[in-house]
mmCIF file of C-alpha atoms in Angstrom:
data_model
loop_
_atom_site.group_PDB
_atom_site.id
_atom_site.type_symbol
_atom_site.label_atom_id
_atom_site.label_comp_id
_atom_site.label_asym_id
_atom_site.label_seq_id
_atom_site.Cartn_x
_atom_site.Cartn_y
_atom_site.Cartn_z
ATOM 1 C CA UNK A 1 -2.895 17.561 -16.104
ATOM 2 C CA UNK A 2 -0.521 14.842 -17.344
ATOM 3 C CA UNK A 3 -1.783 11.291 -17.185
ATOM 4 C CA UNK A 4 0.375 8.195 -17.262
ATOM 5 C CA UNK A 5 0.032 4.426 -17.019
ATOM 6 C CA UNK A 6 1.995 2.596 -14.317
ATOM 7 C CA UNK A 7 2.557 -1.134 -14.862
ATOM 8 C CA UNK A 8 4.110 -2.855 -11.827
ATOM 9 C CA UNK A 9 5.387 -6.443 -12.108
ATOM 10 C CA UNK A 10 6.887 -8.776 -9.542
ATOM 11 C CA UNK A 11 10.078 -10.609 -10.513
ATOM 12 C CA UNK A 12 10.001 -14.221 -11.717
ATOM 13 C CA UNK A 13 10.349 -17.167 -9.344
ATOM 14 C CA UNK A 14 13.673 -18.031 -7.705
ATOM 15 C CA UNK A 15 14.643 -21.324 -6.093
ATOM 16 C CA UNK A 16 14.289 -19.652 -2.689
ATOM 17 C CA UNK A 17 10.738 -18.479 -3.494
ATOM 18 C CA UNK A 18 9.806 -22.079 -4.149
ATOM 19 C CA UNK A 19 11.562 -23.310 -0.989
ATOM 20 C CA UNK A 20 10.005 -20.494 1.129
ATOM 21 C CA UNK A 21 13.365 -19.058 2.139
ATOM 22 C CA UNK A 22 13.467 -15.334 2.887
ATOM 23 C CA UNK A 23 15.620 -13.370 0.434
ATOM 24 C CA UNK A 24 15.060 -9.726 1.311
ATOM 25 C CA UNK A 25 18.012 -7.620 0.172
ATOM 26 C CA UNK A 26 20.893 -9.736 1.473
ATOM 27 C CA UNK A 27 20.249 -12.904 -0.558
ATOM 28 C CA UNK A 28 20.684 -12.060 -4.252
ATOM 29 C CA UNK A 29 19.342 -15.264 -5.785
ATOM 30 C CA UNK A 30 18.923 -15.465 -9.603
ATOM 31 C CA UNK A 31 15.756 -16.686 -11.320
ATOM 32 C CA UNK A 32 15.073 -20.403 -11.496
ATOM 33 C CA UNK A 33 14.219 -22.258 -14.718
ATOM 34 C CA UNK A 34 10.538 -21.746 -13.893
ATOM 35 C CA UNK A 35 11.226 -18.059 -13.219
ATOM 36 C CA UNK A 36 12.731 -17.568 -16.672
ATOM 37 C CA UNK A 37 9.693 -19.283 -18.241
ATOM 38 C CA UNK A 38 7.384 -16.949 -16.309
ATOM 39 C CA UNK A 39 9.356 -13.924 -17.521
ATOM 40 C CA UNK A 40 9.214 -15.176 -21.103
ATOM 41 C CA UNK A 41 5.427 -15.566 -20.788
ATOM 42 C CA UNK A 42 5.061 -12.059 -19.331
ATOM 43 C CA UNK A 43 7.251 -10.652 -22.109
ATOM 44 C CA UNK A 44 5.156 -12.317 -24.812
ATOM 45 C CA UNK A 45 1.966 -11.064 -23.157
ATOM 46 C CA UNK A 46 3.239 -7.465 -23.048
ATOM 47 C CA UNK A 47 5.160 -7.426 -26.319
ATOM 48 C CA UNK A 48 2.742 -4.989 -28.016
ATOM 49 C CA UNK A 49 2.678 -2.537 -25.096
ATOM 50 C CA UNK A 50 4.776 0.562 -25.707
ATOM 51 C CA UNK A 51 6.587 1.714 -22.549
ATOM 52 C CA UNK A 52 8.281 5.113 -22.342
ATOM 53 C CA UNK A 53 10.215 4.527 -19.088
ATOM 54 C CA UNK A 54 11.525 1.395 -17.334
ATOM 55 C CA UNK A 55 12.535 1.112 -13.673
ATOM 56 C CA UNK A 56 13.687 -1.892 -11.683
ATOM 57 C CA UNK A 57 15.116 -2.852 -8.331
ATOM 58 C CA UNK A 58 18.871 -3.360 -8.610
ATOM 59 C CA UNK A 59 18.785 -6.970 -7.334
ATOM 60 C CA UNK A 60 19.564 -9.849 -9.698
ATOM 61 C CA UNK A 61 16.068 -11.396 -9.812
ATOM 62 C CA UNK A 62 14.445 -8.114 -10.851
ATOM 63 C CA UNK A 63 17.192 -7.202 -13.327
ATOM 64 C CA UNK A 64 16.785 -10.565 -15.067
ATOM 65 C CA UNK A 65 13.014 -10.098 -15.105
ATOM 66 C CA UNK A 66 12.902 -6.628 -16.671
ATOM 67 C CA UNK A 67 15.585 -7.505 -19.227
ATOM 68 C CA UNK A 68 13.648 -10.649 -20.203
ATOM 69 C CA UNK A 69 10.393 -8.714 -20.590
ATOM 70 C CA UNK A 70 11.924 -5.920 -22.687
ATOM 71 C CA UNK A 71 13.747 -8.484 -24.842
ATOM 72 C CA UNK A 72 10.364 -9.695 -26.133
ATOM 73 C CA UNK A 73 9.039 -6.178 -26.797
ATOM 74 C CA UNK A 74 8.308 -4.923 -30.315
ATOM 75 C CA UNK A 75 8.984 -1.346 -29.224
ATOM 76 C CA UNK A 76 11.287 -1.345 -26.189
ATOM 77 C CA UNK A 77 14.092 -3.834 -26.863
ATOM 78 C CA UNK A 78 16.795 -1.181 -26.539
ATOM 79 C CA UNK A 79 15.173 0.858 -23.771
ATOM 80 C CA UNK A 80 17.533 1.946 -20.996
ATOM 81 C CA UNK A 81 16.464 0.663 -17.561
ATOM 82 C CA UNK A 82 16.972 2.772 -14.439
ATOM 83 C CA UNK A 83 17.945 0.488 -11.553
ATOM 84 C CA UNK A 84 16.688 2.116 -8.374
ATOM 85 C CA UNK A 85 17.548 0.830 -4.863
ATOM 86 C CA UNK A 86 14.266 2.347 -3.606
ATOM 87 C CA UNK A 87 12.537 -0.553 -5.416
ATOM 88 C CA UNK A 88 14.429 -3.247 -3.474
ATOM 89 C CA UNK A 89 12.617 -5.854 -1.422
ATOM 90 C CA UNK A 90 11.992 -5.180 2.260
ATOM 91 C CA UNK A 91 15.105 -5.801 4.333
ATOM 92 C CA UNK A 92 14.505 -8.731 6.719
ATOM 93 C CA UNK A 93 17.677 -8.527 8.823
ATOM 94 C CA UNK A 94 18.660 -11.682 10.727
ATOM 95 C CA UNK A 95 16.110 -13.951 8.974
ATOM 96 C CA UNK A 96 17.430 -13.366 5.437
ATOM 97 C CA UNK A 97 18.535 -16.697 4.021
ATOM 98 C CA UNK A 98 16.414 -18.583 6.579
ATOM 99 C CA UNK A 99 13.088 -20.409 6.163
ATOM 100 C CA UNK A 100 9.902 -18.360 6.427
ATOM 101 C CA UNK A 101 8.875 -20.713 9.266
ATOM 102 C CA UNK A 102 11.653 -19.214 11.430
ATOM 103 C CA UNK A 103 10.317 -15.693 10.976
ATOM 104 C CA UNK A 104 6.794 -16.913 11.751
ATOM 105 C CA UNK A 105 8.072 -18.504 14.960
ATOM 106 C CA UNK A 106 9.850 -15.270 15.938
ATOM 107 C CA UNK A 107 6.680 -13.268 15.270
ATOM 108 C CA UNK A 108 4.590 -15.669 17.381
ATOM 109 C CA UNK A 109 7.091 -15.414 20.225
ATOM 110 C CA UNK A 110 6.805 -11.617 20.031
ATOM 111 C CA UNK A 111 2.996 -11.826 19.983
ATOM 112 C CA UNK A 112 2.741 -10.270 16.520
ATOM 113 C CA UNK A 113 1.323 -11.211 13.105
ATOM 114 C CA UNK A 114 4.093 -12.321 10.739
ATOM 115 C CA UNK A 115 3.616 -9.683 7.963
ATOM 116 C CA UNK A 116 3.694 -6.886 10.567
ATOM 117 C CA UNK A 117 6.688 -8.268 12.482
ATOM 118 C CA UNK A 118 10.091 -6.581 12.074
ATOM 119 C CA UNK A 119 13.011 -9.000 12.650
ATOM 120 C CA UNK A 120 16.175 -7.595 14.272
ATOM 121 C CA UNK A 121 18.092 -5.620 11.653
ATOM 122 C CA UNK A 122 15.074 -5.498 9.328
ATOM 123 C CA UNK A 123 13.026 -2.616 7.949
ATOM 124 C CA UNK A 124 9.699 -1.673 9.495
ATOM 125 C CA UNK A 125 6.668 -1.539 7.209
ATOM 126 C CA UNK A 126 6.664 2.244 7.647
ATOM 127 C CA UNK A 127 10.226 2.437 6.343
ATOM 128 C CA UNK A 128 9.327 0.353 3.282
ATOM 129 C CA UNK A 129 6.259 2.515 2.678
ATOM 130 C CA UNK A 130 8.424 5.664 2.902
ATOM 131 C CA UNK A 131 10.695 4.258 0.158
ATOM 132 C CA UNK A 132 7.657 3.433 -1.976
ATOM 133 C CA UNK A 133 6.165 6.901 -1.471
ATOM 134 C CA UNK A 134 9.460 8.568 -2.356
ATOM 135 C CA UNK A 135 9.772 6.577 -5.573
ATOM 136 C CA UNK A 136 6.146 7.199 -6.599
ATOM 137 C CA UNK A 137 6.400 10.934 -5.872
ATOM 138 C CA UNK A 138 9.563 11.100 -7.989
ATOM 139 C CA UNK A 139 7.985 9.458 -11.036
ATOM 140 C CA UNK A 140 4.978 11.814 -10.771
ATOM 141 C CA UNK A 141 7.357 14.802 -10.689
ATOM 142 C CA UNK A 142 9.320 13.332 -13.600
ATOM 143 C CA UNK A 143 6.225 13.047 -15.816
ATOM 144 C CA UNK A 144 4.921 16.503 -14.843
ATOM 145 C CA UNK A 145 8.340 17.985 -15.701
ATOM 146 C CA UNK A 146 8.711 16.104 -18.990
ATOM 147 C CA UNK A 147 5.166 16.957 -20.079
ATOM 148 C CA UNK A 148 5.732 20.663 -19.377
ATOM 149 C CA UNK A 149 8.950 20.667 -21.416
ATOM 150 C CA UNK A 150 7.350 18.783 -24.304
ATOM 151 C CA UNK A 151 4.308 21.044 -24.474
ATOM 152 C CA UNK A 152 6.565 24.100 -24.528
ATOM 153 C CA UNK A 153 8.170 22.814 -27.728
ATOM 154 C CA UNK A 154 5.408 20.645 -29.205
ATOM 155 C CA UNK A 155 1.993 21.906 -28.093
ATOM 156 C CA UNK A 156 -0.849 19.398 -27.978
ATOM 157 C CA UNK A 157 -1.530 15.990 -26.492
ATOM 158 C CA UNK A 158 0.689 12.966 -27.231
ATOM 159 C CA UNK A 159 -0.440 10.476 -29.842
ATOM 160 C CA UNK A 160 -2.900 7.728 -28.975
ATOM 161 C CA UNK A 161 -0.437 4.854 -29.472
ATOM 162 C CA UNK A 162 0.400 4.516 -25.760
ATOM 163 C CA UNK A 163 -3.197 4.050 -24.638
ATOM 164 C CA UNK A 164 -4.339 2.053 -27.674
ATOM 165 C CA UNK A 165 -1.602 -0.595 -27.316
ATOM 166 C CA UNK A 166 -2.255 -0.814 -23.554
ATOM 167 C CA UNK A 167 -6.012 -1.129 -24.181
ATOM 168 C CA UNK A 168 -5.390 -4.188 -26.386
ATOM 169 C CA UNK A 169 -4.131 -6.031 -23.300
ATOM 170 C CA UNK A 170 -5.848 -4.423 -20.273
ATOM 171 C CA UNK A 171 -9.318 -2.856 -19.777
ATOM 172 C CA UNK A 172 -7.978 0.704 -19.561
ATOM 173 C CA UNK A 173 -10.603 2.394 -21.745
ATOM 174 C CA UNK A 174 -13.054 2.681 -18.844
ATOM 175 C CA UNK A 175 -10.382 4.478 -16.798
ATOM 176 C CA UNK A 176 -9.390 6.741 -19.668
ATOM 177 C CA UNK A 177 -12.984 7.952 -19.958
ATOM 178 C CA UNK A 178 -13.349 8.899 -16.301
ATOM 179 C CA UNK A 179 -11.736 12.305 -16.567
ATOM 180 C CA UNK A 180 -13.344 15.059 -14.424
ATOM 181 C CA UNK A 181 -13.659 17.569 -17.280
ATOM 182 C CA UNK A 182 -15.367 15.065 -19.572
ATOM 183 C CA UNK A 183 -12.429 14.892 -21.972
ATOM 184 C CA UNK A 184 -10.310 11.851 -22.698
ATOM 185 C CA UNK A 185 -6.683 12.981 -22.506
ATOM 186 C CA UNK A 186 -4.003 10.747 -23.940
ATOM 187 C CA UNK A 187 -1.274 9.170 -21.860
ATOM 188 C CA UNK A 188 1.820 11.317 -21.464
ATOM 189 C CA UNK A 189 3.858 8.237 -20.508
ATOM 190 C CA UNK A 190 3.651 4.507 -19.886
ATOM 191 C CA UNK A 191 5.970 3.353 -17.106
ATOM 192 C CA UNK A 192 7.161 -0.209 -16.449
ATOM 193 C CA UNK A 193 8.348 -1.056 -12.927
ATOM 194 C CA UNK A 194 9.724 -4.420 -11.738
ATOM 195 C CA UNK A 195 10.023 -4.975 -8.000
ATOM 196 C CA UNK A 196 9.350 -7.479 -5.170
ATOM 197 C CA UNK A 197 6.368 -8.987 -3.341
ATOM 198 C CA UNK A 198 6.559 -7.339 0.095
ATOM 199 C CA UNK A 199 7.655 -4.014 -1.392
ATOM 200 C CA UNK A 200 4.729 -4.040 -3.830
ATOM 201 C CA UNK A 201 2.302 -4.738 -1.002
ATOM 202 C CA UNK A 202 3.575 -1.573 0.737
ATOM 203 C CA UNK A 203 3.407 0.469 -2.488
ATOM 204 C CA UNK A 204 -0.147 -0.678 -3.231
ATOM 205 C CA UNK A 205 -1.134 -0.006 0.377
ATOM 206 C CA UNK A 206 0.101 3.568 -0.039
ATOM 207 C CA UNK A 207 -1.815 4.031 -3.304
ATOM 208 C CA UNK A 208 -5.026 2.567 -1.855
ATOM 209 C CA UNK A 209 -5.038 3.898 1.704
ATOM 210 C CA UNK A 210 -3.206 7.224 1.446
ATOM 211 C CA UNK A 211 -4.018 8.315 -2.108
ATOM 212 C CA UNK A 212 -7.512 6.718 -2.215
ATOM 213 C CA UNK A 213 -6.915 4.851 -5.468
ATOM 214 C CA UNK A 214 -10.215 3.793 -7.036
ATOM 215 C CA UNK A 215 -10.659 0.083 -7.731
ATOM 216 C CA UNK A 216 -12.445 -1.911 -10.434
ATOM 217 C CA UNK A 217 -15.699 -3.454 -9.220
ATOM 218 C CA UNK A 218 -14.413 -6.926 -10.105
ATOM 219 C CA UNK A 219 -11.540 -6.733 -7.627
ATOM 220 C CA UNK A 220 -12.171 -8.796 -4.496
ATOM 221 C CA UNK A 221 -10.639 -8.787 -1.026
ATOM 222 C CA UNK A 222 -8.422 -11.739 -1.924
ATOM 223 C CA UNK A 223 -6.561 -9.808 -4.673
ATOM 224 C CA UNK A 224 -6.153 -6.837 -2.355
ATOM 225 C CA UNK A 225 -4.751 -8.817 0.566
ATOM 226 C CA UNK A 226 -2.642 -11.430 -1.214
ATOM 227 C CA UNK A 227 1.021 -11.080 -2.174
ATOM 228 C CA UNK A 228 1.493 -10.641 -5.919
ATOM 229 C CA UNK A 229 2.472 -13.949 -7.586
ATOM 230 C CA UNK A 230 5.788 -14.139 -9.453
ATOM 231 C CA UNK A 231 5.452 -12.008 -12.634
ATOM 232 C CA UNK A 232 1.982 -10.907 -11.464
ATOM 233 C CA UNK A 233 0.999 -7.636 -13.159
ATOM 234 C CA UNK A 234 -0.819 -4.607 -11.713
ATOM 235 C CA UNK A 235 -1.771 -1.570 -13.805
ATOM 236 C CA UNK A 236 -2.760 1.921 -12.647
ATOM 237 C CA UNK A 237 -3.765 5.115 -14.457
ATOM 238 C CA UNK A 238 -2.365 8.183 -12.678
ATOM 239 C CA UNK A 239 -3.454 11.809 -13.149
ATOM 240 C CA UNK A 240 -0.898 14.128 -11.629
ATOM 241 C CA UNK A 241 -0.796 17.874 -11.311
ATOM 242 C CA UNK A 242 1.760 20.139 -9.659
ATOM 243 C CA UNK A 243 0.738 20.975 -6.091
ATOM 244 C CA UNK A 244 -2.069 18.400 -5.851
ATOM 245 C CA UNK A 245 -2.277 14.767 -4.787
ATOM 246 C CA UNK A 246 -2.439 12.406 -7.776
ATOM 247 C CA UNK A 247 -5.764 10.822 -8.737
ATOM 248 C CA UNK A 248 -5.257 7.088 -9.312
ATOM 249 C CA UNK A 249 -7.404 4.374 -10.835
ATOM 250 C CA UNK A 250 -6.495 0.701 -10.608
ATOM 251 C CA UNK A 251 -7.081 -1.151 -13.883
ATOM 252 C CA UNK A 252 -6.072 -4.588 -12.565
ATOM 253 C CA UNK A 253 -4.150 -6.044 -9.641
ATOM 254 C CA UNK A 254 -2.089 -9.238 -9.411
ATOM 255 C CA UNK A 255 -3.058 -10.271 -12.957
ATOM 256 C CA UNK A 256 -1.557 -13.652 -13.852
ATOM 257 C CA UNK A 257 -3.441 -15.091 -16.841
ATOM 258 C CA UNK A 258 -0.225 -15.030 -18.888
ATOM 259 C CA UNK A 259 1.035 -17.836 -16.620
ATOM 260 C CA UNK A 260 -1.703 -20.305 -17.603
ATOM 261 C CA UNK A 261 0.608 -22.039 -20.062
ATOM 262 C CA UNK A 262 3.619 -22.086 -17.753
ATOM 263 C CA UNK A 263 3.993 -25.419 -16.006
ATOM 264 C CA UNK A 264 6.799 -26.373 -13.708
ATOM 265 C CA UNK A 265 8.810 -29.488 -14.541
ATOM 266 C CA UNK A 266 8.703 -32.265 -11.957
#
């Protein structure tokens, strides 16, 4: 049963994030000065973590974020990134490029809560969730396939470097010890994903509600319901096996301590 770590990070801040203007997919705004500082802080924080795969949305703000993070890495500077349109932000249709207040007003007029409201030309939450599910299923299949090929040529578990470097930064040891057969298998892979706030909310909803992801006792309702802050980090340990639903444990969600030293200029 291959096991992998999944580290999901939201892109750094853009000017439109700060001004509460909806970007979605149609407004391809680059990172702001603050956004680049956040990315630099996240990169420094993760520089000892060894990733085996890197995926990102193909929009500018996520591309700049993943490149900035990998640039700081001791192990992954030259890693090839796969830019996947399935990781794009939710499409907001007619309200892209407009203030969030306009979408809220449209939702009120329709008698709906804003996060659940679908503007004309936008994606429904179910459509975003379907994209998230498709991406997650694909990475599970990828790791199962790669692990099978590797074990055919090099029998035995991978080295401990992936989990040990991750454990220096996040409390993953508790998760690594919760294996059903009592063993502590190593990580077959450590995957970095950079995406967007609303998309990540749909992905996490799928992991929690559909796949019954287990949560750390310290995680409160606020972390579960809030949108991930810019460069916020969430880490999951995933056990996947051909023909079965993955077993998932959340190590942390919306982690942002690396931003403590980042202050915006006024």
